Amino acid sequence: MDRSPALLLLLALGLCCPGIHGQSLEIKVRSPKDISQLRVGQRLELECQTGRDSGAFWIRKDKSGTLHFIVFLNSMSRATFSSDQGTPPRFEARKHDMIYQLVVKSFTPQDEGNYFCMVIFNQMLFFSHGQPAFLPVTTTVAPTTPGPTPKRGITEDPNPKTPDPERRMREELNFSCHIFIWVPLAGACLLLLIALVITIVLCQRTRRRRCRCKR
């Protein structure tokens, strides 16, 4: 799907930089139907309740943590889909009062991920909580084989921690945010240092000339 650099920059700033998140706007994403048992080809409907009539973005984060822009729905119910959706798109988007709806006409494995709703209000970005939409994992019974004998003196953690994809994405975006902030600041400091050195050299030359004139 389309991954616009400008959109990804906005998302990075919204997720990692201070002052972007606000507490005065609450966004709720829900599915009218139970999506815990999704099937291939099933129709998926999501609703985003923003409380503001200012338009909304729909974004999907896949299993690898990559963000995909789906559609922007403005306050006049006009939908702008990603450029690679084709005609007609695989998605539908509509607005009812201040509820922005996203419909996946026929769910496929490539549509799996966490769906987010984003709103820009008063020059600030507001994100909803992610709505997971995944196909059920099919398990196959494997033939029983004797397991390896555990080595003595080595204990395994019975509850290994699973990596949190949202935390991983926030850490990556936080790193990008630091780059955006500190690289220009370091460049400005370097320019100031060069200007200071040039000023000192010029002052020394001026003093030498004055001393020669007095003699």
PDB file of C-alpha atoms in Angstrom:
ATOM      1  CA  MET A   1       0.000   0.000   0.000  1.00  0.00           C
ATOM      2  CA  ASP A   2       0.989   3.620  -0.240  1.00  0.00           C
ATOM      3  CA  ARG A   3       3.518   4.789   2.340  1.00  0.00           C
ATOM      4  CA  SER A   4       3.854   8.531   1.885  1.00  0.00           C
ATOM      5  CA  PRO A   5       7.003  10.012   3.524  1.00  0.00           C
ATOM      6  CA  ALA A   6       5.032  13.053   4.648  1.00  0.00           C
ATOM      7  CA  LEU A   7       2.415  10.860   6.313  1.00  0.00           C
ATOM      8  CA  LEU A   8       5.059   8.736   8.006  1.00  0.00           C
ATOM      9  CA  LEU A   9       6.773  11.890   9.272  1.00  0.00           C
ATOM     10  CA  LEU A  10       3.499  13.102  10.771  1.00  0.00           C
ATOM     11  CA  LEU A  11       2.975   9.727  12.394  1.00  0.00           C
ATOM     12  CA  ALA A  12       6.499   9.735  13.775  1.00  0.00           C
ATOM     13  CA  LEU A  13       6.052  13.190  15.256  1.00  0.00           C
ATOM     14  CA  GLY A  14       2.665  12.258  16.664  1.00  0.00           C
ATOM     15  CA  LEU A  15       3.867   9.065  18.334  1.00  0.00           C
ATOM     16  CA  CYS A  16       7.221  10.167  19.740  1.00  0.00           C
ATOM     17  CA  CYS A  17       7.452  13.932  20.122  1.00  0.00           C
ATOM     18  CA  PRO A  18       6.026  15.754  23.164  1.00  0.00           C
ATOM     19  CA  GLY A  19       3.145  18.141  22.754  1.00  0.00           C
ATOM     20  CA  ILE A  20       1.471  16.182  19.973  1.00  0.00           C
ATOM     21  CA  HIS A  21      -0.895  14.069  22.024  1.00  0.00           C
ATOM     22  CA  GLY A  22      -3.796  15.863  23.645  1.00  0.00           C
ATOM     23  CA  GLN A  23      -6.122  14.862  26.419  1.00  0.00           C
ATOM     24  CA  SER A  24      -9.102  16.977  25.365  1.00  0.00           C
ATOM     25  CA  LEU A  25     -10.070  14.756  22.419  1.00  0.00           C
ATOM     26  CA  GLU A  26     -11.039  11.135  22.881  1.00  0.00           C
ATOM     27  CA  ILE A  27     -11.169   8.811  19.876  1.00  0.00           C
ATOM     28  CA  LYS A  28     -12.930   5.463  20.059  1.00  0.00           C
ATOM     29  CA  VAL A  29     -12.508   2.702  17.473  1.00  0.00           C
ATOM     30  CA  ARG A  30     -14.812  -0.265  17.605  1.00  0.00           C
ATOM     31  CA  SER A  31     -16.207  -3.013  15.442  1.00  0.00           C
ATOM     32  CA  PRO A  32     -19.991  -3.459  15.418  1.00  0.00           C
ATOM     33  CA  LYS A  33     -19.487  -7.229  15.088  1.00  0.00           C
ATOM     34  CA  ASP A  34     -17.203  -9.665  16.845  1.00  0.00           C
ATOM     35  CA  ILE A  35     -14.005  -9.881  14.780  1.00  0.00           C
ATOM     36  CA  SER A  36     -12.224 -12.454  16.915  1.00  0.00           C
ATOM     37  CA  GLN A  37     -13.252 -15.152  14.406  1.00  0.00           C
ATOM     38  CA  LEU A  38     -12.501 -13.472  11.089  1.00  0.00           C
ATOM     39  CA  ARG A  39     -12.624 -15.507   7.907  1.00  0.00           C
ATOM     40  CA  VAL A  40     -11.147 -14.934   4.458  1.00  0.00           C
ATOM     41  CA  GLY A  41     -13.678 -13.098   2.299  1.00  0.00           C
ATOM     42  CA  GLN A  42     -15.634 -11.793   5.301  1.00  0.00           C
ATOM     43  CA  ARG A  43     -16.816  -8.172   5.374  1.00  0.00           C
ATOM     44  CA  LEU A  44     -15.075  -6.153   8.097  1.00  0.00           C
ATOM     45  CA  GLU A  45     -16.619  -2.944   9.430  1.00  0.00           C
ATOM     46  CA  LEU A  46     -14.851  -0.498  11.755  1.00  0.00           C
ATOM     47  CA  GLU A  47     -16.138   2.721  13.312  1.00  0.00           C
ATOM     48  CA  CYS A  48     -14.157   5.722  14.561  1.00  0.00           C
ATOM     49  CA  GLN A  49     -15.998   8.085  16.904  1.00  0.00           C
ATOM     50  CA  THR A  50     -14.023  11.328  17.169  1.00  0.00           C
ATOM     51  CA  GLY A  51     -16.437  13.853  18.654  1.00  0.00           C
ATOM     52  CA  ARG A  52     -15.156  16.408  16.095  1.00  0.00           C
ATOM     53  CA  ASP A  53     -16.334  17.198  12.597  1.00  0.00           C
ATOM     54  CA  SER A  54     -12.844  17.726  11.176  1.00  0.00           C
ATOM     55  CA  GLY A  55     -12.176  14.592   9.092  1.00  0.00           C
ATOM     56  CA  ALA A  56     -10.284  11.431   9.983  1.00  0.00           C
ATOM     57  CA  PHE A  57      -7.513   9.189   8.656  1.00  0.00           C
ATOM     58  CA  TRP A  58      -7.582   5.381   8.675  1.00  0.00           C
ATOM     59  CA  ILE A  59      -4.176   3.690   9.032  1.00  0.00           C
ATOM     60  CA  ARG A  60      -3.148   0.039   9.320  1.00  0.00           C
ATOM     61  CA  LYS A  61      -0.030  -1.321  11.016  1.00  0.00           C
ATOM     62  CA  ASP A  62       0.913  -4.758   9.727  1.00  0.00           C
ATOM     63  CA  LYS A  63       2.660  -7.579  11.606  1.00  0.00           C
ATOM     64  CA  SER A  64       6.111  -6.200  10.809  1.00  0.00           C
ATOM     65  CA  GLY A  65       5.224  -2.796  12.291  1.00  0.00           C
ATOM     66  CA  THR A  66       4.954  -0.980   8.934  1.00  0.00           C
ATOM     67  CA  LEU A  67       2.303   1.742   8.700  1.00  0.00           C
ATOM     68  CA  HIS A  68      -0.045   1.799   5.689  1.00  0.00           C
ATOM     69  CA  PHE A  69      -2.279   4.749   4.814  1.00  0.00           C
ATOM     70  CA  ILE A  70      -5.750   3.598   3.745  1.00  0.00           C
ATOM     71  CA  VAL A  71      -8.063   6.579   3.373  1.00  0.00           C
ATOM     72  CA  PHE A  72      -8.777  10.133   4.489  1.00  0.00           C
ATOM     73  CA  LEU A  73     -12.447  10.995   5.009  1.00  0.00           C
ATOM     74  CA  ASN A  74     -13.165  14.714   5.308  1.00  0.00           C
ATOM     75  CA  SER A  75     -16.043  16.424   7.070  1.00  0.00           C
ATOM     76  CA  MET A  76     -18.037  16.479   3.795  1.00  0.00           C
ATOM     77  CA  SER A  77     -17.921  12.649   3.546  1.00  0.00           C
ATOM     78  CA  ARG A  78     -15.458  12.777   0.661  1.00  0.00           C
ATOM     79  CA  ALA A  79     -13.029   9.850   0.733  1.00  0.00           C
ATOM     80  CA  THR A  80      -9.449  10.018  -0.595  1.00  0.00           C
ATOM     81  CA  PHE A  81      -7.978   6.536  -0.840  1.00  0.00           C
ATOM     82  CA  SER A  82      -4.413   5.434  -1.278  1.00  0.00           C
ATOM     83  CA  SER A  83      -3.206   5.696  -4.876  1.00  0.00           C
ATOM     84  CA  ASP A  84      -2.722   1.924  -5.271  1.00  0.00           C
ATOM     85  CA  GLN A  85      -6.239   0.876  -4.285  1.00  0.00           C
ATOM     86  CA  GLY A  86      -7.517   0.871  -7.868  1.00  0.00           C
ATOM     87  CA  THR A  87     -11.081   1.500  -9.033  1.00  0.00           C
ATOM     88  CA  PRO A  88     -13.221   0.478  -7.314  1.00  0.00           C
ATOM     89  CA  PRO A  89     -11.133   0.223  -4.120  1.00  0.00           C
ATOM     90  CA  ARG A  90     -11.230  -2.800  -1.873  1.00  0.00           C
ATOM     91  CA  PHE A  91     -12.350  -0.466   0.891  1.00  0.00           C
ATOM     92  CA  GLU A  92     -15.392   1.668   1.554  1.00  0.00           C
ATOM     93  CA  ALA A  93     -15.439   4.782   3.725  1.00  0.00           C
ATOM     94  CA  ARG A  94     -18.403   6.815   4.856  1.00  0.00           C
ATOM     95  CA  LYS A  95     -19.355   9.320   7.536  1.00  0.00           C
ATOM     96  CA  HIS A  96     -22.421   9.467   9.736  1.00  0.00           C
ATOM     97  CA  ASP A  97     -22.636  12.442  12.089  1.00  0.00           C
ATOM     98  CA  MET A  98     -19.181  12.365  13.770  1.00  0.00           C
ATOM     99  CA  ILE A  99     -18.609   8.637  13.213  1.00  0.00           C
ATOM    100  CA  TYR A 100     -16.155   7.710  10.448  1.00  0.00           C
ATOM    101  CA  GLN A 101     -16.617   4.181   9.123  1.00  0.00           C
ATOM    102  CA  LEU A 102     -14.154   1.954   7.287  1.00  0.00           C
ATOM    103  CA  VAL A 103     -15.295  -1.205   5.493  1.00  0.00           C
ATOM    104  CA  VAL A 104     -13.060  -3.943   4.110  1.00  0.00           C
ATOM    105  CA  LYS A 105     -15.245  -5.538   1.448  1.00  0.00           C
ATOM    106  CA  SER A 106     -13.502  -8.922   1.421  1.00  0.00           C
ATOM    107  CA  PHE A 107     -10.956  -9.574   4.144  1.00  0.00           C
ATOM    108  CA  THR A 108      -7.685 -11.205   3.043  1.00  0.00           C
ATOM    109  CA  PRO A 109      -4.464 -12.125   4.885  1.00  0.00           C
ATOM    110  CA  GLN A 110      -2.807  -8.943   3.592  1.00  0.00           C
ATOM    111  CA  ASP A 111      -5.448  -6.913   5.476  1.00  0.00           C
ATOM    112  CA  GLU A 112      -4.354  -8.286   8.858  1.00  0.00           C
ATOM    113  CA  GLY A 113      -3.001  -5.807  11.390  1.00  0.00           C
ATOM    114  CA  ASN A 114      -3.968  -3.140  13.897  1.00  0.00           C
ATOM    115  CA  TYR A 115      -6.244  -0.399  12.559  1.00  0.00           C
ATOM    116  CA  PHE A 116      -5.886   3.156  13.852  1.00  0.00           C
ATOM    117  CA  CYS A 117      -7.939   6.299  13.446  1.00  0.00           C
ATOM    118  CA  MET A 118      -6.064   9.633  13.357  1.00  0.00           C
ATOM    119  CA  VAL A 119      -7.481  13.158  13.645  1.00  0.00           C
ATOM    120  CA  ILE A 120      -5.740  16.515  13.171  1.00  0.00           C
ATOM    121  CA  PHE A 121      -7.338  19.149  15.394  1.00  0.00           C
ATOM    122  CA  ASN A 122      -5.912  22.547  16.412  1.00  0.00           C
ATOM    123  CA  GLN A 123      -2.587  21.645  14.747  1.00  0.00           C
ATOM    124  CA  MET A 124      -2.259  18.569  16.937  1.00  0.00           C
ATOM    125  CA  LEU A 125      -2.370  14.856  16.106  1.00  0.00           C
ATOM    126  CA  PHE A 126      -4.706  12.552  18.003  1.00  0.00           C
ATOM    127  CA  PHE A 127      -4.494   8.769  17.704  1.00  0.00           C
ATOM    128  CA  SER A 128      -6.976   6.115  18.710  1.00  0.00           C
ATOM    129  CA  HIS A 129      -6.103   2.820  20.307  1.00  0.00           C
ATOM    130  CA  GLY A 130      -5.374   0.082  17.803  1.00  0.00           C
ATOM    131  CA  GLN A 131      -8.164  -2.274  16.779  1.00  0.00           C
ATOM    132  CA  PRO A 132      -6.614  -5.700  16.017  1.00  0.00           C
ATOM    133  CA  ALA A 133      -7.992  -7.626  13.043  1.00  0.00           C
ATOM    134  CA  PHE A 134      -6.332 -11.000  12.447  1.00  0.00           C
ATOM    135  CA  LEU A 135      -7.375 -14.320  10.994  1.00  0.00           C
ATOM    136  CA  PRO A 136      -7.513 -17.191  13.497  1.00  0.00           C
ATOM    137  CA  VAL A 137      -4.332 -19.229  13.690  1.00  0.00           C
ATOM    138  CA  THR A 138      -4.815 -22.754  12.368  1.00  0.00           C
ATOM    139  CA  THR A 139      -2.966 -25.313  14.427  1.00  0.00           C
ATOM    140  CA  THR A 140      -1.927 -28.710  13.093  1.00  0.00           C
ATOM    141  CA  VAL A 141      -1.244 -31.670  15.329  1.00  0.00           C
ATOM    142  CA  ALA A 142       2.369 -32.682  14.856  1.00  0.00           C
ATOM    143  CA  PRO A 143       3.580 -36.240  15.474  1.00  0.00           C
ATOM    144  CA  THR A 144       4.803 -36.756  18.985  1.00  0.00           C
ATOM    145  CA  THR A 145       8.571 -36.993  19.185  1.00  0.00           C
ATOM    146  CA  PRO A 146      10.658 -37.331  22.309  1.00  0.00           C
ATOM    147  CA  GLY A 147      11.816 -33.933  23.360  1.00  0.00           C
ATOM    148  CA  PRO A 148      15.442 -33.090  24.027  1.00  0.00           C
ATOM    149  CA  THR A 149      16.684 -33.829  27.486  1.00  0.00           C
ATOM    150  CA  PRO A 150      17.263 -30.604  29.389  1.00  0.00           C
ATOM    151  CA  LYS A 151      20.845 -29.812  30.289  1.00  0.00           C
ATOM    152  CA  ARG A 152      21.707 -29.815  33.946  1.00  0.00           C
ATOM    153  CA  GLY A 153      22.340 -26.499  35.574  1.00  0.00           C
ATOM    154  CA  ILE A 154      20.339 -24.575  32.934  1.00  0.00           C
ATOM    155  CA  THR A 155      16.876 -23.302  33.813  1.00  0.00           C
ATOM    156  CA  GLU A 156      14.479 -21.928  31.259  1.00  0.00           C
ATOM    157  CA  ASP A 157      12.069 -19.112  31.862  1.00  0.00           C
ATOM    158  CA  PRO A 158       8.571 -20.659  31.900  1.00  0.00           C
ATOM    159  CA  ASN A 159       7.010 -17.323  30.958  1.00  0.00           C
ATOM    160  CA  PRO A 160       9.132 -15.789  28.203  1.00  0.00           C
ATOM    161  CA  LYS A 161       8.178 -12.237  27.413  1.00  0.00           C
ATOM    162  CA  THR A 162       6.761 -11.650  23.942  1.00  0.00           C
ATOM    163  CA  PRO A 163       7.870  -8.461  22.215  1.00  0.00           C
ATOM    164  CA  ASP A 164       5.277  -5.737  22.155  1.00  0.00           C
ATOM    165  CA  PRO A 165       4.928  -4.487  18.534  1.00  0.00           C
ATOM    166  CA  GLU A 166       3.487  -1.124  19.614  1.00  0.00           C
ATOM    167  CA  ARG A 167       6.351  -0.562  22.060  1.00  0.00           C
ATOM    168  CA  ARG A 168       8.861  -1.520  19.368  1.00  0.00           C
ATOM    169  CA  MET A 169       7.290   0.934  16.914  1.00  0.00           C
ATOM    170  CA  ARG A 170       7.328   3.725  19.545  1.00  0.00           C
ATOM    171  CA  GLU A 171      11.029   3.082  20.236  1.00  0.00           C
ATOM    172  CA  GLU A 172      11.866   3.223  16.516  1.00  0.00           C
ATOM    173  CA  LEU A 173       9.854   6.413  16.009  1.00  0.00           C
ATOM    174  CA  ASN A 174      11.365   7.916  19.170  1.00  0.00           C
ATOM    175  CA  PHE A 175      14.824   7.301  17.691  1.00  0.00           C
ATOM    176  CA  SER A 176      13.746   9.019  14.448  1.00  0.00           C
ATOM    177  CA  CYS A 177      12.372  11.952  16.438  1.00  0.00           C
ATOM    178  CA  HIS A 178      15.706  12.377  18.261  1.00  0.00           C
ATOM    179  CA  ILE A 179      17.490  12.419  14.906  1.00  0.00           C
ATOM    180  CA  PHE A 180      15.134  15.155  13.600  1.00  0.00           C
ATOM    181  CA  ILE A 181      15.807  17.265  16.720  1.00  0.00           C
ATOM    182  CA  TRP A 182      19.485  16.745  17.524  1.00  0.00           C
ATOM    183  CA  VAL A 183      21.002  16.723  14.034  1.00  0.00           C
ATOM    184  CA  PRO A 184      19.874  20.314  13.202  1.00  0.00           C
ATOM    185  CA  LEU A 185      20.839  21.427  16.726  1.00  0.00           C
ATOM    186  CA  ALA A 186      24.315  19.942  16.355  1.00  0.00           C
ATOM    187  CA  GLY A 187      24.696  21.647  12.973  1.00  0.00           C
ATOM    188  CA  ALA A 188      23.713  25.011  14.481  1.00  0.00           C
ATOM    189  CA  CYS A 189      26.240  24.568  17.318  1.00  0.00           C
ATOM    190  CA  LEU A 190      28.969  23.758  14.794  1.00  0.00           C
ATOM    191  CA  LEU A 191      28.186  26.911  12.817  1.00  0.00           C
ATOM    192  CA  LEU A 192      28.329  29.014  16.012  1.00  0.00           C
ATOM    193  CA  LEU A 193      31.682  27.467  16.922  1.00  0.00           C
ATOM    194  CA  ILE A 194      33.117  28.259  13.477  1.00  0.00           C
ATOM    195  CA  ALA A 195      31.858  31.855  13.716  1.00  0.00           C
ATOM    196  CA  LEU A 196      33.463  32.205  17.166  1.00  0.00           C
ATOM    197  CA  VAL A 197      36.840  30.972  15.894  1.00  0.00           C
ATOM    198  CA  ILE A 198      36.729  33.379  12.940  1.00  0.00           C
ATOM    199  CA  THR A 199      35.888  36.280  15.277  1.00  0.00           C
ATOM    200  CA  ILE A 200      38.830  35.463  17.574  1.00  0.00           C
ATOM    201  CA  VAL A 201      41.260  35.294  14.628  1.00  0.00           C
ATOM    202  CA  LEU A 202      40.062  38.637  13.256  1.00  0.00           C
ATOM    203  CA  CYS A 203      40.373  40.289  16.688  1.00  0.00           C
ATOM    204  CA  GLN A 204      43.965  39.056  17.053  1.00  0.00           C
ATOM    205  CA  ARG A 205      44.905  40.450  13.634  1.00  0.00           C
ATOM    206  CA  THR A 206      43.351  43.809  14.500  1.00  0.00           C
ATOM    207  CA  ARG A 207      45.341  44.039  17.743  1.00  0.00           C
ATOM    208  CA  ARG A 208      48.587  43.254  15.948  1.00  0.00           C
ATOM    209  CA  ARG A 209      47.952  46.004  13.400  1.00  0.00           C
ATOM    210  CA  ARG A 210      47.224  48.555  16.145  1.00  0.00           C
ATOM    211  CA  CYS A 211      50.430  47.654  17.990  1.00  0.00           C
ATOM    212  CA  ARG A 212      52.532  48.129  14.850  1.00  0.00           C
ATOM    213  CA  CYS A 213      50.973  51.529  14.149  1.00  0.00           C
ATOM    214  CA  LYS A 214      51.858  52.826  17.659  1.00  0.00           C
ATOM    215  CA  ARG A 215      55.556  51.933  17.230  1.00  0.00           C
TER     216      ARG A 215
END
